[in-house]
Short mmCIF file of C-alpha atoms in Angstrom, two decimals:
data_model
loop_
_atom_site.label_atom_id
_atom_site.label_comp_id
_atom_site.label_asym_id
_atom_site.label_seq_id
_atom_site.Cartn_x
_atom_site.Cartn_y
_atom_site.Cartn_z
CA MET A 12 30.51 -18.42 25.81
CA ARG A 13 29.92 -14.69 25.38
CA GLU A 14 32.77 -14.49 22.88
CA ARG A 15 31.26 -17.32 20.82
CA THR A 16 27.88 -15.63 20.87
CA THR A 17 29.47 -12.37 19.68
CA ILE A 18 31.28 -14.16 16.84
CA PHE A 19 28.06 -15.92 15.85
CA LEU A 20 26.06 -12.67 15.83
CA GLU A 21 28.72 -10.86 13.80
CA GLY A 22 28.81 -13.69 11.27
CA SER A 23 25.03 -13.73 11.08
CA ASP A 24 24.96 -9.98 10.53
CA ARG A 25 27.42 -10.22 7.63
CA LEU A 26 25.43 -13.08 6.08
CA ILE A 27 22.10 -11.25 6.46
CA ASN A 28 23.60 -8.07 5.01
CA LYS A 29 24.97 -9.85 1.94
CA PHE A 30 21.72 -11.74 1.36
CA ALA A 31 19.56 -8.63 1.83
CA ARG A 32 21.75 -6.50 -0.44
CA TYR A 33 21.62 -8.96 -3.35
CA LEU A 34 17.90 -9.55 -2.76
CA PHE A 35 17.06 -5.83 -2.87
CA VAL A 36 19.12 -5.32 -6.03
CA LEU A 37 17.43 -8.24 -7.77
CA VAL A 38 13.92 -7.16 -6.75
CA PHE A 39 14.29 -3.60 -8.00
CA ALA A 40 16.10 -4.73 -11.15
CA PHE A 41 13.12 -7.02 -11.83
CA CYS A 42 10.75 -4.08 -11.31
CA LEU A 43 12.68 -2.07 -13.89
CA VAL A 44 12.42 -4.99 -16.33
CA CYS A 45 8.65 -5.17 -15.72
CA LEU A 46 8.28 -1.47 -16.44
CA PHE A 47 10.37 -1.79 -19.60
CA LYS A 48 8.38 -4.82 -20.76
CA THR A 49 4.92 -3.34 -20.20
CA GLN A 50 5.60 0.27 -21.22
CA VAL A 51 8.14 -0.18 -24.02
CA LEU A 52 8.17 -3.71 -25.44
CA GLN A 53 4.40 -4.09 -25.36
CA GLY A 54 4.03 -0.61 -26.84
CA THR A 55 1.52 1.05 -24.53
CA ALA A 56 -0.68 3.22 -26.74
CA TRP A 57 0.08 6.80 -25.71
CA ASP A 58 -1.31 9.19 -28.31
CA THR A 59 0.87 12.19 -29.16
CA PRO A 60 -1.09 14.89 -27.26
CA SER A 61 -1.23 12.75 -24.10
CA PHE A 62 2.44 11.89 -24.38
CA VAL A 63 3.48 15.52 -24.79
CA LEU A 64 1.20 16.80 -22.02
CA GLY A 65 2.15 13.97 -19.64
CA ILE A 66 5.91 14.32 -20.04
CA ILE A 67 5.98 18.12 -20.13
CA GLY A 68 3.58 18.33 -17.19
CA THR A 69 5.75 15.98 -15.16
CA LEU A 70 8.97 17.89 -15.93
CA ILE A 71 7.41 21.27 -15.16
CA GLY A 72 5.87 19.88 -11.98
CA LEU A 73 9.20 18.47 -10.78
CA PHE A 74 10.94 21.78 -11.51
CA LEU A 75 8.31 23.84 -9.63
CA LEU A 76 8.31 21.50 -6.64
CA PHE A 77 12.11 21.60 -6.55
CA LYS A 78 12.02 25.40 -6.53
CA LEU A 79 9.39 25.30 -3.79
CA SER A 80 11.61 23.04 -1.70
CA LEU A 81 14.41 25.64 -1.78
CA LEU A 82 12.35 28.05 0.35
CA LYS A 83 13.73 28.63 3.82
CA LEU A 84 10.96 27.32 6.03
CA SER A 85 10.69 25.95 9.53
CA ASP A 86 9.18 22.50 10.07
CA ARG A 87 5.95 24.09 11.29
CA GLN A 88 5.73 26.30 8.21
CA ALA A 89 6.48 23.35 5.92
CA LEU A 90 3.74 21.26 7.55
CA LEU A 91 1.27 24.13 7.24
CA LEU A 92 2.17 24.64 3.58
CA LEU A 93 1.76 20.93 2.84
CA THR A 94 -1.59 20.87 4.64
CA LEU A 95 -2.93 23.80 2.64
CA MET A 96 -1.57 22.40 -0.63
CA GLY A 97 -3.02 18.97 0.03
CA LEU A 98 -6.51 20.05 1.10
CA MET A 99 -6.86 22.71 -1.61
CA PHE A 100 -5.61 20.50 -4.45
CA LEU A 101 -7.62 17.45 -3.40
CA SER A 102 -10.75 19.60 -3.01
CA LEU A 103 -10.34 21.03 -6.50
CA TRP A 104 -9.73 17.58 -7.95
CA ASN A 105 -12.80 16.14 -6.24
CA PHE A 106 -14.93 19.03 -7.45
CA PHE A 107 -13.71 18.48 -10.99
CA PHE A 108 -13.60 14.65 -11.07
CA ARG A 109 -16.67 13.96 -8.86
CA PRO A 110 -16.16 10.25 -8.06
CA VAL A 111 -19.15 8.24 -6.85
CA PRO A 112 -19.20 4.88 -5.00
CA VAL A 113 -19.28 1.82 -7.24
CA SER A 114 -18.51 -1.89 -6.89
CA ASP A 115 -17.16 -2.92 -3.46
CA TYR A 116 -17.23 0.66 -2.20
CA GLN A 117 -20.98 0.91 -2.80
CA VAL A 118 -21.48 -2.39 -0.96
CA LEU A 119 -19.36 -1.14 1.96
CA LEU A 120 -21.47 2.02 2.28
CA GLU A 121 -24.62 -0.08 2.17
CA GLY A 122 -23.14 -2.25 4.91
CA ALA A 123 -22.37 0.83 7.01
CA ARG A 124 -25.97 2.03 6.61
CA SER A 125 -27.29 -1.34 7.73
CA ILE A 126 -25.03 -1.17 10.82
CA VAL A 127 -26.50 2.24 11.67
CA ASP A 128 -30.03 0.95 10.99
CA GLY A 129 -29.47 -2.14 13.13
CA THR A 130 -30.12 -4.66 10.35
CA PHE A 131 -26.52 -5.67 9.72
CA LYS A 132 -26.34 -8.52 12.24
CA SER A 133 -29.06 -10.59 10.63
CA GLN A 134 -27.63 -9.96 7.16
CA ALA A 135 -24.04 -10.88 8.05
CA ALA A 136 -25.18 -14.15 9.60
CA ARG A 137 -26.52 -15.41 6.27
CA PRO A 138 -24.05 -17.78 4.56
CA SER A 139 -24.67 -16.14 1.17
CA ASN A 140 -24.13 -12.56 2.37
CA TYR A 141 -21.17 -10.51 1.08
CA PHE A 142 -20.00 -9.73 4.63
CA ARG A 143 -20.10 -13.42 5.55
CA PHE A 144 -17.60 -14.59 2.94
CA TYR A 145 -15.69 -11.29 2.93
CA ASN A 146 -15.83 -10.93 6.70
CA PHE A 147 -12.52 -9.01 6.75
CA GLN A 148 -14.48 -6.08 5.24
CA ILE A 149 -16.62 -5.72 8.36
CA GLY A 150 -13.96 -3.65 10.14
CA TYR A 151 -13.97 -1.00 7.43
CA ALA A 152 -17.78 -1.04 7.16
CA TYR A 153 -17.94 -0.44 10.92
CA TYR A 154 -15.51 2.48 10.57
CA LEU A 155 -17.75 3.96 7.86
CA SER A 156 -20.77 3.50 10.12
CA LEU A 157 -19.06 5.58 12.82
CA LEU A 158 -18.54 8.38 10.29
CA MET A 159 -22.16 8.00 9.22
CA ARG A 160 -23.36 8.41 12.78
CA LEU A 161 -21.29 11.56 13.17
CA PHE A 162 -21.89 13.26 9.82
CA GLY A 163 -24.83 11.50 8.21
CA ASP A 164 -24.67 9.56 4.96
CA ARG A 165 -24.01 12.45 2.55
CA LEU A 166 -21.18 11.48 0.22
CA LEU A 167 -19.58 14.93 0.63
CA PHE A 168 -18.61 14.22 4.24
CA PHE A 169 -16.98 10.90 3.33
CA LYS A 170 -14.98 12.65 0.61
CA ILE A 171 -13.83 15.31 3.09
CA VAL A 172 -12.67 12.58 5.47
CA GLU A 173 -10.80 10.82 2.66
CA MET A 174 -9.05 14.09 1.72
CA ILE A 175 -8.07 14.74 5.34
CA VAL A 176 -6.74 11.18 5.66
CA MET A 177 -4.66 11.47 2.49
CA THR A 178 -3.31 14.86 3.55
CA GLY A 179 -2.46 13.35 6.92
CA THR A 180 -0.49 10.61 5.16
CA THR A 181 1.46 13.30 3.31
CA LEU A 182 2.35 14.98 6.62
CA VAL A 183 3.47 11.65 8.09
CA LEU A 184 5.66 11.12 5.00
CA TYR A 185 7.23 14.55 5.57
CA LYS A 186 7.90 13.76 9.25
CA THR A 187 9.34 10.37 8.29
CA LEU A 188 11.68 11.88 5.71
CA ARG A 189 12.75 14.49 8.28
CA LEU A 190 14.13 11.71 10.46
CA PHE A 191 17.04 11.34 8.03
CA CYS A 192 16.71 14.18 5.48
CA ASP A 193 16.83 17.98 5.65
CA ILE A 194 13.74 20.17 5.26
CA HIS A 195 14.34 20.77 1.55
CA ARG A 196 14.37 17.09 0.58
CA SER A 197 11.48 16.29 2.89
CA LEU A 198 9.34 19.11 1.54
CA PHE A 199 10.10 18.10 -2.04
CA GLY A 200 9.22 14.45 -1.40
CA ALA A 201 5.97 15.18 0.46
CA ALA A 202 4.86 17.80 -2.08
CA LEU A 203 5.55 15.39 -4.94
CA PHE A 204 3.47 12.79 -3.09
CA ILE A 205 0.51 15.22 -3.07
CA PHE A 206 0.67 15.69 -6.85
CA PHE A 207 1.50 12.06 -7.67
CA PRO A 208 -1.45 11.10 -9.92
CA TYR A 209 -1.81 7.56 -8.60
CA MET A 210 -2.43 9.00 -5.14
CA PHE A 211 -4.72 11.95 -5.82
CA ILE A 212 -6.83 10.23 -8.49
CA GLY A 213 -8.22 8.05 -5.71
CA ALA A 214 -9.12 11.01 -3.48
CA GLY A 215 -12.83 10.92 -2.78
CA ILE A 216 -13.19 7.22 -3.59
CA ILE A 217 -14.45 5.32 -0.55
CA ASN A 218 -11.40 3.12 -0.10
CA ASN A 219 -9.87 1.35 2.89
CA GLN A 220 -6.45 1.77 1.26
CA HIS A 221 -6.39 5.42 2.35
CA GLU A 222 -7.03 4.87 6.06
CA GLY A 223 -4.98 1.68 6.06
CA LEU A 224 -1.98 3.47 4.52
CA LEU A 225 -2.17 6.33 7.03
CA LEU A 226 -2.02 3.88 9.95
CA GLU A 227 0.76 1.87 8.29
CA ALA A 228 2.69 5.09 7.66
CA LEU A 229 2.33 6.03 11.34
CA ALA A 230 3.58 2.59 12.37
CA ILE A 231 6.64 2.95 10.13
CA TYR A 232 7.26 6.46 11.47
CA PHE A 233 7.19 5.41 15.13
CA VAL A 234 9.48 2.44 14.48
CA LEU A 235 11.98 4.71 12.71
CA LYS A 236 11.63 7.64 15.12
CA ARG A 237 13.49 6.31 18.10
CA GLN A 238 14.28 2.89 19.47
CA SER A 239 12.04 3.17 22.53
CA TRP A 240 9.43 0.95 24.11
CA SER A 241 6.67 3.57 23.84
CA ASN A 242 7.24 4.17 20.12
CA LEU A 243 7.18 0.46 19.33
CA LEU A 244 3.99 -0.05 21.32
CA ILE A 245 2.33 2.87 19.51
CA ALA A 246 3.49 1.35 16.22
CA ALA A 247 1.95 -1.99 17.23
CA VAL A 248 -1.39 -0.32 18.00
CA CYS A 249 -1.34 1.56 14.66
CA ILE A 250 -0.57 -1.53 12.60
CA THR A 251 -3.23 -3.57 14.44
CA LEU A 252 -5.89 -0.94 13.68
CA ALA A 253 -4.64 -0.86 10.09
CA GLN A 254 -5.17 -4.61 9.85
CA VAL A 255 -8.74 -4.22 11.08
CA LEU A 256 -9.40 -1.89 8.14
CA ARG A 257 -7.21 -3.65 5.57
CA PRO A 258 -5.83 -7.19 6.12
CA THR A 259 -2.69 -6.63 4.00
CA ALA A 260 -1.35 -4.51 6.87
CA VAL A 261 -0.10 -7.80 8.29
CA VAL A 262 2.63 -7.67 5.62
CA VAL A 263 3.88 -4.39 7.10
CA ALA A 264 3.73 -5.94 10.57
CA ILE A 265 5.86 -8.89 9.43
CA SER A 266 8.31 -6.48 7.79
CA ILE A 267 8.65 -4.56 11.05
CA VAL A 268 9.28 -7.77 13.01
CA VAL A 269 11.94 -8.98 10.54
CA THR A 270 13.63 -5.57 10.60
CA LEU A 271 13.66 -5.47 14.41
CA ILE A 272 15.20 -8.96 14.57
CA VAL A 273 17.89 -7.92 12.08
CA GLN A 274 18.57 -4.84 14.20
CA ALA A 275 18.78 -6.96 17.35
CA ILE A 276 21.37 -9.22 15.71
CA ARG A 277 23.41 -6.31 14.39
CA GLN A 278 23.36 -4.38 17.66
CA LYS A 279 23.74 -7.54 19.75
CA SER A 280 20.89 -6.12 21.77
CA ARG A 281 18.79 -8.24 24.09
CA GLN A 282 16.54 -5.21 24.68
CA ARG A 283 15.84 -4.90 20.96
CA LEU A 284 14.86 -8.58 20.89
CA LEU A 285 12.53 -8.07 23.86
CA GLN A 286 11.02 -5.05 22.12
CA THR A 287 10.35 -7.26 19.10
CA VAL A 288 8.55 -9.77 21.33
CA ALA A 289 6.56 -6.92 22.91
CA PHE A 290 5.59 -5.57 19.49
CA LEU A 291 4.39 -9.02 18.42
CA GLY A 292 2.55 -9.51 21.70
CA VAL A 293 0.64 -6.24 21.47
CA PHE A 294 -0.14 -6.83 17.79
CA TRP A 295 -1.50 -10.33 18.42
CA CYS A 296 -3.33 -9.62 21.69
CA LEU A 297 -4.97 -6.41 20.52
CA GLY A 298 -5.98 -8.07 17.25
CA TRP A 299 -7.46 -11.00 19.16
CA LEU A 300 -9.33 -8.63 21.46
CA ILE A 301 -10.79 -6.57 18.61
CA ASN A 302 -11.82 -9.71 16.73
CA ASN A 303 -13.64 -11.07 19.79
CA LEU A 304 -15.33 -7.74 20.46
CA PHE A 305 -16.80 -7.89 16.96
CA VAL A 306 -18.02 -11.42 17.67
CA LEU A 307 -19.54 -10.44 21.04
CA SER A 308 -21.26 -7.43 19.46
CA GLY A 309 -22.90 -9.71 16.91
CA LEU A 310 -21.67 -7.59 14.00
CA ALA A 311 -19.29 -10.32 12.89
CA PRO A 312 -20.72 -13.71 13.89
CA TYR A 313 -17.53 -15.42 12.75
CA GLY A 314 -15.02 -12.65 13.50
CA ILE A 315 -13.30 -10.27 11.10
CA LYS A 316 -10.32 -12.45 10.30
CA VAL A 317 -9.99 -13.80 6.75
CA ASP A 318 -12.19 -16.87 6.57
CA ASN A 319 -11.29 -18.04 3.04
CA PRO A 320 -7.51 -17.96 2.72
CA TYR A 321 -7.45 -20.36 -0.24
CA PHE A 322 -9.44 -18.15 -2.60
CA LYS A 323 -6.86 -15.38 -3.01
CA PHE A 324 -4.15 -17.99 -3.62
CA LEU A 325 -6.26 -19.79 -6.21
CA ILE A 326 -6.96 -16.56 -8.07
CA GLY A 327 -3.29 -15.58 -7.87
CA LEU A 328 -1.90 -18.93 -9.02
CA THR A 329 -4.55 -20.09 -11.49
CA GLY A 330 -6.69 -17.05 -12.32
CA THR A 331 -9.90 -18.77 -11.28
CA GLY A 332 -11.66 -20.23 -8.28
CA VAL A 333 -13.04 -23.74 -7.76
CA SER A 334 -16.14 -23.39 -9.93
CA GLY A 335 -14.52 -21.36 -12.68
CA LYS A 336 -17.50 -18.99 -12.84
CA PRO A 337 -16.47 -15.34 -13.27
CA THR A 338 -17.54 -12.36 -11.18
CA THR A 339 -20.78 -10.70 -12.34
CA SER A 340 -21.15 -8.00 -9.67
CA ALA A 341 -19.58 -6.75 -6.44
CA ARG A 342 -21.83 -9.03 -4.41
CA LYS A 343 -21.70 -11.98 -6.80
CA THR A 344 -17.98 -12.56 -7.18
CA GLU A 345 -16.07 -15.69 -8.11
CA LEU A 346 -15.95 -16.58 -4.43
CA TYR A 347 -19.75 -16.23 -4.21
CA TYR A 348 -20.20 -18.69 -7.10
CA ASP A 349 -17.61 -21.04 -5.59
CA LEU A 350 -19.57 -21.14 -2.34
CA LYS A 351 -22.86 -21.45 -4.17
CA GLU A 352 -21.48 -24.55 -5.89
CA TYR A 353 -21.32 -26.15 -2.42
CA HIS A 354 -24.66 -24.69 -1.21
CA PHE A 355 -22.72 -22.23 0.98
CA ASN A 356 -21.36 -25.04 3.09
CA TYR A 357 -18.10 -23.39 4.06
CA LEU A 358 -16.44 -26.58 5.29
CA LEU A 359 -17.08 -28.36 1.99
CA TYR A 360 -15.84 -25.36 0.05
CA LYS A 361 -12.65 -25.09 2.09
CA LYS A 362 -11.96 -28.77 1.54
CA ALA A 363 -12.50 -28.46 -2.22
CA ALA A 364 -10.41 -25.29 -2.44
CA ALA A 365 -7.60 -26.87 -0.44
CA GLU A 366 -7.64 -29.93 -2.68
CA LYS A 367 -7.48 -27.82 -5.84
CA LEU A 368 -4.67 -25.72 -4.44
CA LYS A 369 -2.78 -28.87 -3.45
CA TYR A 370 -3.29 -30.34 -6.95
CA VAL A 371 -1.97 -27.16 -8.58
CA LEU A 372 1.11 -27.05 -6.37
CA ILE A 373 1.92 -30.74 -6.91
CA HIS A 374 1.17 -31.08 -10.64
CA GLY A 375 2.78 -27.86 -11.68
CA LEU A 376 1.96 -24.20 -11.83
CA ASN A 377 1.42 -22.20 -14.98
CA LEU A 378 4.50 -20.07 -14.53
CA GLN A 379 3.79 -18.14 -17.71
CA TYR A 380 0.43 -17.02 -16.35
CA ILE A 381 1.93 -16.07 -12.98
CA MET A 382 4.76 -14.07 -14.54
CA ASN A 383 2.43 -12.30 -16.99
CA ARG A 384 0.07 -11.36 -14.18
CA PHE A 385 2.82 -10.24 -11.84
CA THR A 386 4.71 -8.33 -14.53
CA SER A 387 1.49 -6.51 -15.36
CA PHE A 388 0.93 -5.74 -11.68
CA ILE A 389 4.39 -4.18 -11.31
CA GLY A 390 4.62 -2.40 -14.65
CA ASN A 391 1.14 -1.35 -15.77
CA VAL A 392 -0.65 1.94 -15.17
CA ASP A 393 -2.82 2.17 -12.07
CA ASN A 394 -6.55 1.61 -12.51
CA GLN A 395 -7.79 4.20 -9.99
CA PHE A 396 -9.72 6.11 -12.66
CA TYR A 397 -12.06 3.20 -13.29
CA LEU A 398 -13.05 2.85 -9.63
CA ALA A 399 -14.57 6.33 -9.42
CA GLY A 400 -17.84 5.49 -11.15
CA ASN A 401 -17.65 8.60 -13.35
CA GLN A 402 -17.59 7.19 -16.84
CA GLN A 403 -18.83 10.49 -18.22
CA PHE A 404 -15.61 12.18 -17.07
CA LEU A 405 -13.50 9.47 -18.71
CA ASP A 406 -15.42 9.83 -21.97
CA GLN A 407 -15.25 13.64 -22.01
CA HIS A 408 -11.59 14.03 -20.99
CA PRO A 409 -9.63 11.20 -22.66
CA ILE A 410 -6.48 13.31 -23.16
CA MET A 411 -6.40 14.33 -19.50
CA VAL A 412 -6.93 10.73 -18.37
CA SER A 413 -4.09 9.46 -20.58
CA SER A 414 -1.81 12.36 -19.62
CA LEU A 415 -2.28 11.75 -15.90
CA ASN A 416 -1.74 8.02 -16.35
CA LEU A 417 1.47 8.71 -18.26
CA SER A 418 2.60 11.19 -15.61
CA GLY A 419 1.82 8.64 -12.91
CA ILE A 420 3.76 5.83 -14.57
CA THR A 421 6.66 8.24 -15.20
CA VAL A 422 6.91 9.26 -11.54
CA TYR A 423 6.44 5.66 -10.42
CA GLY A 424 9.14 4.47 -12.83
CA GLY A 425 11.43 7.28 -11.66
CA MET A 426 10.95 6.18 -8.05
CA ILE A 427 11.75 2.58 -8.98
CA PHE A 428 14.88 3.71 -10.84
CA GLY A 429 15.92 6.02 -7.99
CA THR A 430 15.51 3.21 -5.49
CA PHE A 431 17.45 0.82 -7.72
CA ARG A 432 20.28 3.35 -7.87
CA ARG A 433 20.24 3.59 -4.10
CA VAL A 434 20.21 -0.15 -3.38
CA THR A 435 23.14 -0.72 -5.74
CA ALA A 436 25.12 1.96 -3.88
CA GLU A 437 24.36 0.70 -0.35
CA ARG A 438 27.13 -1.53 0.92
CA TRP A 439 25.82 -2.24 4.40
CA VAL A 440 22.03 -2.45 4.25
CA THR A 441 21.44 -3.55 7.86
CA SER A 442 23.18 -0.57 9.44
CA ARG A 443 20.39 1.98 8.92
CA ILE A 444 16.82 1.11 9.85
CA SER A 445 15.58 4.15 7.88
CA TYR A 446 16.69 2.29 4.75
CA LEU A 447 16.15 -1.30 5.82
CA LEU A 448 12.50 -1.06 6.96
CA PRO A 449 10.95 0.58 3.86
CA ALA A 450 13.00 -1.70 1.61
CA MET A 451 11.79 -4.69 3.63
CA VAL A 452 8.15 -3.56 3.30
CA PHE A 453 8.51 -3.28 -0.48
CA VAL A 454 10.19 -6.67 -0.83
CA MET A 455 7.62 -8.39 1.42
CA PHE A 456 4.72 -7.06 -0.65
CA PHE A 457 6.65 -7.95 -3.81
CA PHE A 458 6.82 -11.63 -2.88
CA VAL A 459 3.32 -11.81 -1.38
CA TYR A 460 1.76 -10.58 -4.61
CA ILE A 461 3.54 -13.23 -6.65
CA PHE A 462 1.11 -15.72 -5.11
CA LEU A 463 -1.99 -13.60 -4.46
CA GLU A 464 -4.53 -11.90 -6.69
CA THR A 465 -3.16 -8.61 -8.01
CA GLN A 466 -4.42 -5.35 -9.44
CA ALA A 467 -2.29 -2.30 -10.13
CA ARG A 468 -4.18 -0.33 -7.48
CA TYR A 469 -2.86 -2.73 -4.84
CA ARG A 470 0.50 -0.91 -5.12
CA PHE A 471 -0.62 1.73 -2.61
CA GLU A 472 1.85 0.71 0.11
CA LEU A 473 4.59 0.24 -2.49
CA TYR A 474 4.19 3.84 -3.63
CA TYR A 475 4.62 5.12 -0.09
CA VAL A 476 7.81 3.25 0.77
CA LEU A 477 9.24 4.02 -2.68
CA PHE A 478 9.02 7.71 -1.83
CA ILE A 479 10.90 7.11 1.43
CA LEU A 480 13.60 5.19 -0.41
CA ALA A 481 13.94 7.21 -3.61
CA VAL A 482 13.39 10.86 -2.63
CA PRO A 483 16.98 11.47 -1.41
CA THR A 484 18.37 10.11 -4.70
CA ILE A 485 15.83 11.93 -6.89
CA TYR A 486 16.58 15.19 -5.07
CA GLU A 487 20.31 14.77 -5.60
CA TRP A 488 19.65 14.34 -9.32
CA MET A 489 17.60 17.53 -9.29
CA VAL A 490 20.44 19.41 -7.57
CA LYS A 491 22.92 18.18 -10.19
CA VAL A 492 20.63 19.23 -13.03
CA GLN A 493 20.27 22.68 -11.52
CA LYS A 494 24.05 23.06 -11.15
CA LYS A 495 24.57 22.06 -14.79
CA MET A 496 21.94 24.56 -15.89
CA PHE A 497 23.70 27.35 -14.02
CA THR A 498 27.06 26.20 -15.44
CA LEU A 499 25.65 26.45 -18.96
CA ASP A 500 24.44 29.97 -18.22
#
């Protein structure tokens, strides 16, 4: 019996490895095609000054960061250097860019103020209130209210917290890379992450993506660190808290579970399987407990779990909700008008939304629309600039805006290409969890966003795992370039 089980597990491992390898290659090849289609075939309008500044700035930046990574530093010195670089650069950028809350972020701050004032409960109970139909935002609004109680409601303090959070994510990236890379590669990757435009442009914007990513990064780190019960339980706590702030963290949780199951099959480990069950148990139980605490407190009369799952699918698959009325403001979104159509009777709305979704799935999807939307999501420039509420900056510095966008898409494209090179070279993808988990996270988000509403700024988690996957390859390319330069000399 044991021999049959061993044969079955070995066969399953080979099958999973082959499937995963081909899947990863296809996904990253598709990403390269999306980048080529949106940036080359569609002829993105980069004016000459922006193109020159963006490309030259990126090349000079890569060269300087590579030289920096060659310094002989200890881990403590590298972490200190990254901390100083991150806080100083983000502070200068915030001083220069001066983002202000707009759209959802303004509404979230207003929600936090009402929590502090004690008026939130009555507001959230109203069927037409933003926090009633977007109840998953209550967790982040509550987090902001805690900061508000500690530091007051001055925007400066929120920006400082955001900068500390983003710098913390950089340090976690360094520690994660150090699990399987030397100091030089880890320092290069983390430093590049600091100066990656699509990360620092958002510094100072009140955004649950920052805190959510830090907690997700910690969860990934503890899973990769060592296969121990304590590390997995810490990871489960981190990813549960991340889900409270940002619901998409559940995708990372699923990726972790799938990776652990694959590892259990490969290692033929009953303990690894039990650890997977424990991770799931802590994630579910702690999430249930937090949800019920919000209900008992009265802050979230209906909990903080997503209450309208159909809406995101309808937007992703058809581009419109039930009513077809477009968003007019952060509070009056398409979902607001959908609910208004049914007099904010949530049961009637859910029934109508489910029927429309069923009709779309049965009578055929508009595949052209889905592919255009998804291709744009993967290949277009990020839209962080337009969430900062500083239109004056955009009007006064058009060359800088275009140059940074070009630099961002260049680094992003380089990371996609570096990862593609790596996945084509990997023969046995299930053998190393340091490769399998970040690749799994990317692929999971890739498929989720085929069906859900997408914006380029939703790539936050994808950026992070791309750095984990691509930095070793990118660094090797930099080493080869340096050797060729010295050979020419």
